C-alpha cells in the first residue's frame, strides 16, 4: 500500500512537472532564403548552427528553420510556421515587400517578429519588433578609408553590385572614406554581385587600364572572379583587392597573410544567428530586445580573422 | 596491471578534458553604478538576475558583477576586473567621459567592450565594440502621440528632468509627438528626476492651473511625487499621468488597469541584461555582435505589461 502511494505521488509529481515544462516550452520559427548564392548559403549554415546551439543551451526551446526559394513559397513557409504554433518568428526575407502581409499576420497574433537584413519600404514597428542589419554605408566607408590610409595615391577600379539602393549606399560610403585623399577612381561598372560578371568586368578593366593599383569589389564572391581575371592576364601591377561580407575563403586568405587579400569588410550572414540569439534571450530570459540593431562593418585583418572563420561553412 | 592501465588512461583523459574545459572557460566582467536611485537599483537587479541565468545556461561561463558609487571607484573596479582576467567587459558608466581611459585600456588588451546607455562625447568603435541604449527622443514622442490620440484637446503640464541633452531630446520628441494636434502644453518645469522635486513642481502647477487634463512626467520615480501631490490637493480634474522607464510599481498599475496610469513608456534598466546576453552570444556562440543597438521606447499597455513586470525587482 505504502509503495502504491509513493508510486502515485511520484506519478503525480511527474505529471505536474510535465505540465510545467510543457507550459514553459517556447518555439522560434526561422524563415530564410534557400542557398541560392554564397551569402544565403552562409545564412542557411549559421541559422542551422545557431538553432542547434540554442536548443542545447535551453532545454525547453525548440527552433524550426525553414528555407524558401522565392517570396511566394516563403509566405507559405511563414504561414506553416504560424500553424505549427510558434512564439516568435525570425525572418530574413527573399524580398521584403511581397512578404509584409505574411509577416504582419504573425505579428497581429501577438507573436514576436525579428526582421533580418532586408527591410520593406515601410520598416517600422508595425511590421517587426526587432530589426537586425548590416551597415551598407560603412561597408563602403571602411574599404575607402583602408585604401586611403594604406595606399594614399592608389588608382582604383570599382566593381559595383546591382543598381539598387544598398549598392548606392556602399558607393557613397566609399566616396566618403576616400574623401580628402589622393586616391583616384578610374572606373565603376556593375558586376551584379556575380562571380562570372565580375570576371568579365575585370577583364575589360585589365584591357582598358595599363596600370591598376587596387580593386574594390565590395563582395567576396566577386573577388573570386577578379582574382581569376588577374591571374589569366598575368598582370602584376595590382597590389590588392578588397571584397566584403566575410566568406570562409576570403577570411582564410586574410588569416594566412595573402598579399592580394590583406583585409575583408564584414557583412556577415551570421547576423541571422544574432537575431535568433536575441529572440531567445527575450523569450526565455526576459531582457528587452525590441529595437534596431545595426551591426558594424568590421575591418577583418590578420589579427582578428580567426573569430570570423567558420571552416565548416559553405560560405 | 590492466586495472592500473585503465585507471591511468582514465586519469589522462580526465586531465585532457580538464585542460580543454579550462581553455574554453570565458569570463565576463560587468561594471555598473551602485543603486543610488530607482533606475540604477533596477540595473543592479537585472545585472545580477541575468548573470545567474547566463551561468546556468553556459556551464563554462563566469560572470562577475561589480557596482561602484562614482567614476573614480568605477575606474578602479574596471581595472580590478581586468586584473582578474576577463574576456569581455559590459559597462554602464556612472559618468562616461571620466571613464573613457579605463575602458580604452581594457579594449587595447583585445577584450570585447559593451557600453550601455551612457555614451561618452566620442562614442565610436575606438571606445567600444557594442553600444546598447534606450531611445530618448522616442520616449518623448511615444508619450506625446499617446496623448494626442487619446485626449486630442488635452491641456498638459510637463515635468522635465535635469537640463542635460537627454532631457532636451525627450522634450523635442514629445513636441514631435503632439505636432499637428490640439494638445496644449501649459508649463514645463524641471523636476530633476526626483520624486520630492516632482512633488513640489506638481504642487505649484495645481495652485497655478485650475484645470489640468494630463501630466507628462517622463520618469516613473517622478510620477510617484505627482500622484501624491494630486491626492493631497484632492483634485479630480487630472485624467492621467504618463511616466517613463518601466518601474515595477508603474507597470503593476498599468497591468491592473489603474485609470490614473493607463500606460508607461519603456526605458528599461534591464537593457544591461540585453548587453550581457549579446556579449555571451558573441563569446560563446560566435555570432557577430559589434554594432549599435537602440532599444525601442515601447508603449506599455494592459495587454503587454506582463512581459515587463519583475515582482522581485526593487524598481
Coordinates of C-alpha atoms in Angstrom, one line a residue:
Chain A
X1 CA 0.0 0.0 0.0
X2 CA 2.8 2.4 1.0
X3 CA 4.6 1.5 -2.2
X4 CA 1.5 2.3 -4.2
X5 CA 1.1 5.6 -2.6
X6 CA 4.7 6.5 -3.2
X7 CA 4.3 5.4 -6.8
X8 CA 1.1 7.5 -7.2
X9 CA 2.8 10.5 -5.6
X10 CA 5.8 10.1 -8.0
X11 CA 3.4 9.9 -11.0
X12 CA 1.5 13.0 -9.8
X13 CA 4.8 14.9 -9.4
X14 CA 6.0 13.8 -12.8
X15 CA 2.6 14.9 -14.3
X16 CA 2.8 18.3 -12.6
X17 CA 6.4 18.8 -13.8
X18 CA 5.4 17.6 -17.2
X19 CA 2.7 20.3 -17.3
X20 CA 5.1 23.0 -16.0
X21 CA 7.7 22.0 -18.6
X22 CA 5.1 21.9 -21.4
X23 CA 3.9 25.4 -20.4
X24 CA 7.4 26.8 -20.4
X25 CA 8.2 25.3 -23.8
X26 CA 9.0 28.0 -26.4
X27 CA 9.2 27.7 -30.1
X28 CA 11.1 30.0 -32.5
X29 CA 10.4 29.7 -36.3
X30 CA 13.2 30.9 -38.6
X31 CA 12.3 31.6 -42.2
X32 CA 15.2 32.3 -44.6
X33 CA 16.0 32.2 -48.3
X34 CA 17.3 28.9 -49.8
X35 CA 21.0 28.8 -50.5
X36 CA 20.8 30.5 -54.0
X37 CA 24.3 32.0 -53.8
X38 CA 27.3 32.2 -51.4
X39 CA 25.9 34.7 -48.9
X40 CA 22.5 32.9 -48.5
X41 CA 24.3 29.6 -48.2
X42 CA 26.1 31.2 -45.3
X43 CA 22.7 32.3 -43.8
X44 CA 21.4 28.7 -44.0
X45 CA 24.6 27.4 -42.4
X46 CA 24.5 29.9 -39.5
X47 CA 20.7 29.6 -38.9
X48 CA 21.1 25.8 -38.5
X49 CA 24.3 26.1 -36.5
X50 CA 22.8 28.6 -34.0
X51 CA 19.5 26.7 -33.8
X52 CA 21.4 23.7 -32.6
X53 CA 23.4 25.7 -30.1
X54 CA 20.3 27.5 -28.7
X55 CA 18.5 24.2 -28.2
X56 CA 21.5 22.7 -26.4
X57 CA 21.6 25.8 -24.1
X58 CA 17.8 26.0 -23.5
X59 CA 16.3 22.5 -23.0
X60 CA 12.8 24.0 -23.3
X61 CA 13.4 25.8 -26.6
X62 CA 12.5 24.4 -30.0
X63 CA 13.9 26.2 -33.1
X64 CA 12.5 25.3 -36.5
X65 CA 14.4 26.5 -39.6
X66 CA 12.7 26.7 -43.0
X67 CA 14.3 27.7 -46.3
X68 CA 12.3 29.1 -49.3
X69 CA 13.5 29.8 -52.8
X70 CA 11.1 32.8 -53.5
X71 CA 8.7 35.2 -51.9
X72 CA 5.5 33.1 -52.6
X73 CA 6.9 30.0 -51.1
X74 CA 8.3 32.0 -48.2
X75 CA 4.9 33.4 -47.4
X76 CA 3.6 29.8 -47.3
X77 CA 6.5 28.8 -45.0
X78 CA 5.7 31.7 -42.6
X79 CA 2.1 30.5 -42.5
X80 CA 3.2 26.9 -41.9
X81 CA 5.3 28.0 -39.0
X82 CA 2.5 30.0 -37.6
X83 CA 0.2 27.0 -37.8
X84 CA 2.8 24.8 -36.0
X85 CA 2.5 27.2 -33.1
X86 CA 5.5 29.5 -32.8
X87 CA 6.1 32.1 -30.1
X88 CA 8.4 34.1 -32.3
X89 CA 9.4 34.5 -35.9
X90 CA 12.9 35.3 -37.2
X91 CA 12.7 36.2 -40.9
X92 CA 15.3 37.1 -43.5
X93 CA 13.0 37.8 -46.5
X94 CA 13.9 36.7 -50.0
X95 CA 12.3 40.0 -51.0
X96 CA 10.8 42.1 -48.2
X97 CA 7.8 44.0 -49.7
X98 CA 5.9 41.0 -51.0
X99 CA 6.2 39.4 -47.6
X100 CA 4.9 42.3 -45.4
X101 CA 1.4 40.9 -45.2
X102 CA 2.5 37.4 -44.2
X103 CA 4.8 38.9 -41.5
X104 CA 2.0 41.3 -40.2
X105 CA -0.4 38.4 -39.8
X106 CA 2.1 36.7 -37.5
X107 CA 2.6 39.9 -35.6
X108 CA -1.1 40.6 -35.3
X109 CA -1.4 37.3 -33.4
X110 CA 0.9 38.8 -30.7
X111 CA 4.0 36.8 -31.8
X112 CA 7.4 38.5 -31.6
X113 CA 8.9 39.2 -35.0
X114 CA 12.6 39.8 -35.7
X115 CA 13.4 41.0 -39.2
X116 CA 16.9 40.5 -40.6
X117 CA 18.9 42.4 -43.2
X118 CA 16.3 43.2 -45.9
X119 CA 13.8 45.9 -44.8
X120 CA 10.5 46.6 -46.5
X121 CA 9.8 50.2 -47.8
X122 CA 7.9 50.8 -44.5
X123 CA 10.2 49.3 -41.9
X124 CA 8.7 50.4 -38.6
X125 CA 7.3 48.6 -35.5
X126 CA 4.0 47.8 -37.3
X127 CA 6.0 45.2 -39.2
X128 CA 8.5 43.9 -36.7
X129 CA 9.7 44.1 -33.1
X130 CA 13.4 43.8 -33.8
X131 CA 15.4 44.8 -36.8
X132 CA 19.0 43.4 -37.2
X133 CA 21.0 44.5 -40.2
X134 CA 24.5 45.1 -41.6
X135 CA 25.8 48.6 -42.3
X136 CA 26.0 49.2 -46.1
X137 CA 27.3 52.8 -46.0
X138 CA 30.0 51.7 -43.5
X139 CA 30.9 48.7 -45.7
X140 CA 32.0 51.2 -48.4
X141 CA 33.5 53.7 -46.0
X142 CA 35.7 51.2 -44.2
X143 CA 37.1 49.9 -47.5
X144 CA 37.7 53.5 -48.8
X145 CA 39.4 54.5 -45.6
X146 CA 41.7 51.5 -45.7
X147 CA 42.8 52.3 -49.2
X148 CA 43.3 56.0 -48.4
X149 CA 45.5 55.1 -45.4
X150 CA 47.4 52.1 -46.9
X151 CA 47.9 53.3 -50.5
X152 CA 47.2 57.1 -50.4
X153 CA 47.9 57.6 -54.2
X154 CA 46.2 54.4 -55.4
X155 CA 44.4 54.3 -58.8
X156 CA 41.3 52.2 -58.1
X157 CA 38.7 50.3 -60.2
X158 CA 35.4 49.5 -58.6
X159 CA 33.0 46.7 -59.3
X160 CA 29.5 47.6 -58.2
X161 CA 26.7 45.2 -57.3
X162 CA 23.2 45.7 -58.9
X163 CA 21.7 49.2 -59.4
X164 CA 19.6 49.1 -56.1
X165 CA 19.7 51.4 -53.1
X166 CA 22.1 49.3 -51.0
X167 CA 24.7 49.5 -53.8
X168 CA 24.4 53.2 -53.9
X169 CA 24.8 53.4 -50.1
X170 CA 28.0 51.4 -50.4
X171 CA 29.3 53.7 -53.2
X172 CA 28.5 56.9 -51.2
X173 CA 30.2 55.4 -48.2
X174 CA 33.3 54.6 -50.2
X175 CA 33.5 58.1 -51.6
X176 CA 33.3 59.4 -48.0
X177 CA 36.1 57.1 -47.0
X178 CA 38.5 58.3 -49.7
X179 CA 37.4 62.0 -49.3
X180 CA 40.4 64.3 -49.0
X181 CA 42.9 61.7 -50.1
X182 CA 44.7 61.4 -53.4
X183 CA 43.0 58.1 -54.2
X184 CA 41.7 58.1 -57.8
X185 CA 38.7 56.1 -59.0
X186 CA 39.4 55.0 -62.7
X187 CA 36.0 53.3 -63.3
X188 CA 32.8 51.9 -61.7
X189 CA 30.9 49.1 -63.6
X190 CA 28.2 46.8 -62.4
X191 CA 29.2 43.2 -61.6
X192 CA 25.8 42.2 -60.3
X193 CA 27.3 40.5 -57.2
X194 CA 28.1 37.6 -59.5
X195 CA 31.5 35.9 -59.8
X196 CA 31.2 35.4 -63.6
X197 CA 30.1 39.0 -64.3
X198 CA 32.8 40.3 -62.0
X199 CA 35.3 38.2 -64.0
X200 CA 34.1 39.8 -67.3
X201 CA 34.2 43.4 -65.9
X202 CA 37.7 42.8 -64.6
X203 CA 38.8 41.5 -68.0
X204 CA 37.5 44.8 -69.5
X205 CA 39.3 46.9 -66.9
X206 CA 42.6 45.0 -67.5
X207 CA 42.4 45.7 -71.2
X208 CA 41.4 49.3 -70.7
X209 CA 43.8 50.4 -67.9
X210 CA 47.5 49.6 -68.2
X211 CA 48.1 50.3 -64.5
X212 CA 45.7 49.5 -61.7
X213 CA 46.7 49.6 -58.0
X214 CA 43.7 48.4 -56.1
X215 CA 40.3 46.8 -56.9
X216 CA 37.3 47.4 -54.6
X217 CA 34.8 44.6 -55.4
X218 CA 32.6 45.1 -52.3
X219 CA 31.6 41.4 -52.3
X220 CA 33.7 38.3 -51.7
X221 CA 32.0 36.3 -54.4
X222 CA 33.1 38.9 -57.0
X223 CA 36.6 38.9 -55.6
X224 CA 36.9 35.3 -56.8
X225 CA 36.1 36.4 -60.4
X226 CA 38.5 39.3 -60.1
X227 CA 41.4 37.1 -58.9
X228 CA 40.9 34.7 -61.8
X229 CA 40.9 37.5 -64.4
X230 CA 44.1 39.0 -63.0
X231 CA 45.8 35.5 -62.9
X232 CA 44.7 34.7 -66.5
X233 CA 46.0 38.1 -67.7
X234 CA 49.3 37.6 -65.7
X235 CA 49.1 41.2 -64.5
X236 CA 51.4 42.0 -61.6
X237 CA 50.6 45.7 -61.1
X238 CA 47.5 45.2 -58.9
X239 CA 48.6 45.4 -55.3
X240 CA 45.4 44.2 -53.6
X241 CA 41.7 43.6 -53.7
X242 CA 39.0 44.4 -51.1
X243 CA 35.8 42.5 -51.0
X244 CA 33.1 42.4 -48.4
X245 CA 30.8 40.0 -46.5
X246 CA 33.3 37.7 -44.8
X247 CA 33.3 34.5 -46.8
X248 CA 35.2 31.5 -45.5
X249 CA 37.7 31.6 -48.4
X250 CA 38.5 35.3 -48.1
X251 CA 38.7 35.2 -44.3
X252 CA 41.2 32.3 -44.7
X253 CA 43.3 34.4 -47.1
X254 CA 43.3 37.3 -44.7
X255 CA 44.3 35.0 -41.8
X256 CA 47.1 33.4 -43.9
X257 CA 48.5 36.8 -44.8
X258 CA 47.7 36.6 -48.6
X259 CA 49.1 39.8 -50.0
X260 CA 46.4 40.1 -52.7
X261 CA 43.6 39.9 -50.0
X262 CA 45.1 41.7 -46.9
X263 CA 41.7 42.6 -45.4
X264 CA 38.0 42.0 -45.7
X265 CA 35.0 44.0 -44.5
X266 CA 32.2 42.3 -42.6
X267 CA 28.6 42.0 -43.7
X268 CA 28.1 38.6 -42.1
X269 CA 25.5 36.1 -43.0
X270 CA 25.8 35.0 -39.3
X271 CA 23.7 38.1 -38.5
X272 CA 20.7 35.7 -38.7
X273 CA 22.2 34.0 -35.7
X274 CA 22.4 37.3 -33.8
X275 CA 18.7 37.8 -34.3
X276 CA 18.0 34.3 -33.2
X277 CA 20.1 34.7 -30.0
X278 CA 18.2 38.0 -29.2
X279 CA 14.9 36.4 -29.8
X280 CA 15.7 33.5 -27.5
X281 CA 17.1 36.0 -24.8
X282 CA 13.8 38.0 -25.0
X283 CA 11.6 34.9 -24.8
X284 CA 13.4 33.0 -22.1
X285 CA 15.5 35.5 -20.1
X286 CA 13.0 38.4 -20.3
X287 CA 15.5 41.1 -21.4
X288 CA 14.2 43.9 -23.6
X289 CA 15.0 43.3 -27.3
X290 CA 12.6 45.4 -29.3
X291 CA 14.7 47.9 -31.3
X292 CA 17.0 48.5 -34.2
X293 CA 20.4 46.8 -34.2
X294 CA 22.9 47.9 -36.9
X295 CA 26.0 45.7 -37.0
X296 CA 29.4 47.3 -37.7
X297 CA 31.1 46.7 -41.0
X298 CA 34.2 45.5 -39.1
X299 CA 37.5 45.5 -40.8
X300 CA 38.8 41.9 -40.8
X301 CA 42.6 41.8 -40.5
X302 CA 45.2 39.1 -39.8
X303 CA 44.8 39.9 -36.1
X304 CA 41.0 39.3 -35.7
X305 CA 40.3 37.0 -38.7
X306 CA 40.1 33.9 -36.5
X307 CA 36.8 34.9 -34.8
X308 CA 35.0 35.2 -38.1
X309 CA 36.3 32.0 -39.6
X310 CA 33.9 29.0 -39.9
X311 CA 35.8 26.2 -41.7
X312 CA 32.6 24.0 -42.0
X313 CA 30.5 26.8 -43.6
X314 CA 29.8 26.6 -47.3
X315 CA 30.5 30.4 -47.5
Chain B
X1 CA 48.1 -4.3 -14.1
X2 CA 45.2 -4.0 -16.6
X3 CA 43.2 -2.1 -14.0
X4 CA 46.1 0.2 -13.4
X5 CA 46.4 1.0 -17.1
X6 CA 42.7 1.7 -17.4
X7 CA 43.0 3.9 -14.3
X8 CA 45.9 5.8 -15.8
X9 CA 44.1 6.2 -19.1
X10 CA 41.0 7.5 -17.3
X11 CA 43.2 9.9 -15.4
X12 CA 44.9 11.1 -18.6
X13 CA 41.5 11.5 -20.3
X14 CA 40.2 13.5 -17.3
X15 CA 43.3 15.7 -17.3
X16 CA 42.9 16.3 -21.1
X17 CA 39.3 17.2 -20.7
X18 CA 40.1 19.4 -17.7
X19 CA 42.5 21.3 -19.9
X20 CA 40.0 21.7 -22.7
X21 CA 37.4 22.9 -20.4
X22 CA 39.8 25.3 -18.7
X23 CA 40.7 26.7 -22.1
X24 CA 37.0 27.2 -23.1
X25 CA 36.2 29.0 -19.8
X26 CA 35.1 32.5 -20.5
X27 CA 34.7 35.4 -18.1
X28 CA 32.5 38.5 -18.5
X29 CA 33.0 41.4 -16.2
X30 CA 30.1 43.7 -15.6
X31 CA 30.7 47.2 -14.1
X32 CA 27.6 49.2 -13.2
X33 CA 26.6 52.1 -10.9
X34 CA 25.6 51.4 -7.3
X35 CA 21.9 51.6 -6.6
X36 CA 21.8 55.3 -6.0
X37 CA 18.2 55.7 -7.2
X38 CA 15.3 53.7 -8.6
X39 CA 16.6 53.1 -12.1
X40 CA 20.1 52.1 -11.1
X41 CA 18.6 49.8 -8.4
X42 CA 16.9 48.2 -11.4
X43 CA 20.2 48.0 -13.3
X44 CA 21.8 46.2 -10.3
X45 CA 18.8 43.8 -10.0
X46 CA 18.8 42.9 -13.7
X47 CA 22.6 42.6 -14.0
X48 CA 22.6 40.0 -11.1
X49 CA 19.5 38.3 -12.4
X50 CA 20.9 37.8 -16.0
X51 CA 24.4 36.9 -14.7
X52 CA 22.8 34.0 -12.8
X53 CA 20.7 32.9 -15.9
X54 CA 23.7 33.1 -18.2
X55 CA 25.9 31.0 -15.9
X56 CA 23.1 28.3 -15.7
X57 CA 22.8 28.3 -19.5
X58 CA 26.6 28.2 -20.1
X59 CA 28.4 25.9 -17.7
X60 CA 31.8 27.4 -18.8
X61 CA 30.9 31.0 -18.4
X62 CA 31.7 33.1 -15.4
X63 CA 30.0 36.5 -14.9
X64 CA 31.3 38.9 -12.3
X65 CA 29.1 41.9 -11.4
X66 CA 30.7 44.9 -9.6
X67 CA 28.8 48.1 -8.5
X68 CA 30.5 51.4 -8.0
X69 CA 29.2 54.7 -6.5
X70 CA 31.2 57.1 -8.6
X71 CA 33.5 57.4 -11.6
X72 CA 36.8 57.2 -9.6
X73 CA 35.8 53.9 -7.9
X74 CA 34.3 52.6 -11.1
X75 CA 37.7 53.1 -12.9
X76 CA 39.3 51.1 -10.1
X77 CA 36.6 48.4 -10.5
X78 CA 37.2 48.1 -14.2
X79 CA 41.0 47.8 -13.5
X80 CA 40.2 45.1 -10.9
X81 CA 38.1 43.1 -13.4
X82 CA 40.8 43.4 -16.0
X83 CA 43.4 42.0 -13.5
X84 CA 41.1 39.1 -12.6
X85 CA 41.3 38.1 -16.3
X86 CA 38.1 38.9 -18.2
X87 CA 37.4 38.1 -21.8
X88 CA 34.8 40.9 -22.1
X89 CA 33.6 44.0 -20.2
X90 CA 30.0 45.2 -20.1
X91 CA 29.9 48.7 -18.6
X92 CA 27.1 51.1 -17.7
X93 CA 29.2 54.1 -16.6
X94 CA 28.3 56.3 -13.7
X95 CA 29.5 59.2 -15.8
X96 CA 31.0 58.2 -19.2
X97 CA 33.7 60.8 -20.1
X98 CA 35.8 60.3 -16.9
X99 CA 35.8 56.5 -17.6
X100 CA 36.9 56.6 -21.3
X101 CA 40.6 55.9 -20.4
X102 CA 39.8 53.0 -18.1
X103 CA 37.6 51.5 -20.8
X104 CA 40.1 52.1 -23.6
X105 CA 42.8 50.3 -21.6
X106 CA 40.6 47.1 -21.5
X107 CA 39.9 47.4 -25.2
X108 CA 43.6 47.9 -26.0
X109 CA 44.2 44.5 -24.5
X110 CA 41.9 43.0 -27.1
X111 CA 39.0 42.5 -24.8
X112 CA 35.4 42.9 -26.1
X113 CA 33.7 46.0 -24.7
X114 CA 30.0 46.6 -24.5
X115 CA 28.9 50.0 -23.5
X116 CA 25.3 50.5 -22.1
X117 CA 23.1 53.6 -22.0
X118 CA 25.5 56.5 -21.2
X119 CA 27.8 57.4 -24.1
X120 CA 31.0 59.5 -23.9
X121 CA 31.3 62.6 -26.1
X122 CA 33.3 60.5 -28.6
X123 CA 31.2 57.3 -28.8
X124 CA 32.8 55.3 -31.6
X125 CA 34.4 51.9 -32.1
X126 CA 37.7 53.2 -30.6
X127 CA 35.9 53.1 -27.2
X128 CA 33.6 50.1 -27.5
X129 CA 32.6 47.2 -29.7
X130 CA 28.9 47.2 -28.9
X131 CA 26.6 50.1 -27.8
X132 CA 23.2 49.3 -26.3
X133 CA 21.0 52.2 -25.3
X134 CA 17.4 53.4 -24.9
X135 CA 15.7 55.8 -27.3
X136 CA 15.3 59.2 -25.6
X137 CA 13.6 61.1 -28.5
X138 CA 11.2 58.2 -28.9
X139 CA 10.4 58.1 -25.2
X140 CA 9.0 61.7 -25.6
X141 CA 7.4 61.0 -29.0
X142 CA 5.5 57.9 -27.9
X143 CA 4.1 59.8 -24.9
X144 CA 3.2 62.8 -27.0
X145 CA 1.5 60.6 -29.6
X146 CA -0.5 58.7 -27.0
X147 CA -1.8 62.0 -25.5
X148 CA -2.7 63.4 -29.0
X149 CA -4.6 60.2 -29.9
X150 CA -6.3 59.5 -26.6
X151 CA -7.1 63.1 -25.4
X152 CA -6.7 65.3 -28.5
X153 CA -7.7 68.5 -26.8
X154 CA -5.8 67.9 -23.5
X155 CA -4.2 70.7 -21.5
X156 CA -0.9 69.2 -20.4
X157 CA 1.7 70.1 -17.7
X158 CA 5.2 68.7 -18.2
X159 CA 7.8 67.9 -15.5
X160 CA 11.3 67.8 -17.0
X161 CA 14.4 66.0 -15.8
X162 CA 17.7 67.9 -15.5
X163 CA 18.9 70.5 -18.0
X164 CA 21.1 68.0 -19.9
X165 CA 20.9 66.8 -23.6
X166 CA 18.8 63.6 -23.0
X167 CA 16.1 65.7 -21.3
X168 CA 16.1 68.1 -24.4
X169 CA 15.9 65.0 -26.7
X170 CA 12.8 63.8 -24.8
X171 CA 11.2 67.3 -24.9
X172 CA 11.8 67.6 -28.7
X173 CA 10.4 64.1 -29.2
X174 CA 7.3 65.0 -27.2
X175 CA 6.7 68.1 -29.3
X176 CA 7.1 66.0 -32.5
X177 CA 4.5 63.5 -31.0
X178 CA 1.8 66.2 -30.4
X179 CA 2.7 68.1 -33.6
X180 CA -0.5 68.9 -35.6
X181 CA -2.8 68.1 -32.7
X182 CA -4.8 70.4 -30.4
X183 CA -2.9 69.3 -27.3
X184 CA -1.8 72.4 -25.4
X185 CA 1.3 72.5 -23.1
X186 CA 0.6 74.7 -20.1
X187 CA 4.0 74.6 -18.5
X188 CA 7.4 72.8 -18.4
X189 CA 9.5 72.9 -15.2
X190 CA 12.5 70.9 -14.0
X191 CA 11.8 68.1 -11.5
X192 CA 15.4 66.8 -11.6
X193 CA 14.1 63.2 -12.0
X194 CA 13.5 63.3 -8.3
X195 CA 10.3 62.2 -6.5
X196 CA 10.4 65.1 -4.0
X197 CA 11.2 67.8 -6.5
X198 CA 8.4 66.5 -8.8
X199 CA 6.0 66.6 -5.8
X200 CA 6.9 70.3 -5.3
X201 CA 6.6 71.2 -9.0
X202 CA 3.2 69.5 -9.2
X203 CA 2.0 71.4 -6.1
X204 CA 2.9 74.6 -7.9
X205 CA 1.1 73.5 -11.0
X206 CA -2.0 72.6 -9.0
X207 CA -2.0 76.1 -7.4
X208 CA -1.4 77.9 -10.7
X209 CA -3.7 76.0 -13.1
X210 CA -7.4 75.4 -12.1
X211 CA -7.8 72.7 -14.8
X212 CA -5.1 70.2 -15.9
X213 CA -6.0 67.2 -18.1
X214 CA -2.8 65.3 -18.4
X215 CA 0.7 65.2 -16.7
X216 CA 3.7 64.1 -18.6
X217 CA 6.4 63.4 -16.1
X218 CA 8.7 61.3 -18.4
X219 CA 10.0 59.3 -15.4
X220 CA 8.3 56.8 -13.1
X221 CA 10.0 58.0 -9.9
X222 CA 8.6 61.5 -10.6
X223 CA 5.1 60.0 -11.2
X224 CA 5.1 58.9 -7.5
X225 CA 5.6 62.5 -6.4
X226 CA 3.0 63.8 -8.8
X227 CA 0.3 61.3 -7.7
X228 CA 0.9 62.3 -4.1
X229 CA 0.5 66.0 -4.8
X230 CA -2.7 65.3 -6.7
X231 CA -4.1 63.2 -3.8
X232 CA -3.2 65.8 -1.2
X233 CA -4.8 68.5 -3.2
X234 CA -7.9 66.3 -3.7
X235 CA -8.0 67.4 -7.4
X236 CA -10.2 65.3 -9.7
X237 CA -9.7 67.1 -13.0
X238 CA -6.4 65.3 -13.9
X239 CA -7.3 62.4 -16.2
X240 CA -4.0 60.5 -16.3
X241 CA -0.2 60.7 -15.9
X242 CA 2.5 59.3 -18.2
X243 CA 5.9 58.5 -16.8
X244 CA 8.7 56.6 -18.4
X245 CA 11.3 53.8 -17.7
X246 CA 9.1 50.8 -16.7
X247 CA 9.3 50.6 -12.9
X248 CA 7.7 47.7 -11.1
X249 CA 5.1 49.9 -9.4
X250 CA 4.0 51.7 -12.6
X251 CA 4.0 48.5 -14.7
X252 CA 1.8 47.0 -12.0
X253 CA -0.7 49.9 -12.1
X254 CA -0.8 49.6 -15.9
X255 CA -1.4 45.8 -15.7
X256 CA -4.1 46.4 -13.0
X257 CA -6.0 48.9 -15.2
X258 CA -5.3 51.9 -12.9
X259 CA -7.1 54.8 -14.7
X260 CA -4.5 57.4 -13.5
X261 CA -1.6 55.4 -15.0
X262 CA -3.1 53.8 -18.2
X263 CA 0.3 53.4 -19.9
X264 CA 4.0 53.7 -19.4
X265 CA 6.9 54.2 -21.9
X266 CA 9.9 51.8 -21.7
X267 CA 13.5 52.9 -20.9
X268 CA 14.3 49.7 -19.2
X269 CA 17.1 49.2 -16.7
X270 CA 17.1 45.6 -17.9
X271 CA 19.0 46.8 -21.0
X272 CA 22.2 45.9 -19.1
X273 CA 20.9 42.3 -19.4
X274 CA 20.5 42.7 -23.1
X275 CA 24.1 43.8 -23.4
X276 CA 25.2 40.8 -21.3
X277 CA 23.2 38.3 -23.4
X278 CA 24.8 39.7 -26.6
X279 CA 28.3 39.6 -25.1
X280 CA 27.8 36.0 -24.1
X281 CA 26.4 35.1 -27.5
X282 CA 29.4 36.7 -29.2
X283 CA 32.0 35.0 -27.0
X284 CA 30.4 31.5 -26.9
X285 CA 28.2 31.1 -30.0
X286 CA 30.4 33.2 -32.3
X287 CA 27.6 35.4 -33.7
X288 CA 28.5 38.9 -34.8
X289 CA 27.6 41.5 -32.1
X290 CA 29.8 44.5 -32.8
X291 CA 27.4 47.4 -33.6
X292 CA 24.9 49.9 -32.3
X293 CA 21.6 48.7 -30.8
X294 CA 18.9 51.3 -30.0
X295 CA 16.1 49.8 -28.0
X296 CA 12.5 50.9 -28.7
X297 CA 10.6 53.2 -26.3
X298 CA 7.8 50.6 -26.2
X299 CA 4.4 51.7 -25.1
X300 CA 3.5 49.5 -22.2
X301 CA -0.3 48.9 -22.1
X302 CA -2.6 46.5 -20.2
X303 CA -2.0 44.0 -23.0
X304 CA 1.8 43.7 -22.9
X305 CA 2.5 44.8 -19.3
X306 CA 3.2 41.3 -18.0
X307 CA 6.4 40.8 -20.0
X308 CA 7.9 43.9 -18.4
X309 CA 6.9 43.1 -14.8
X310 CA 9.5 41.9 -12.4
X311 CA 7.8 41.5 -9.0
X312 CA 11.2 40.8 -7.2
X313 CA 12.9 43.9 -8.6
X314 CA 13.5 46.9 -6.3
X315 CA 12.4 49.1 -9.2

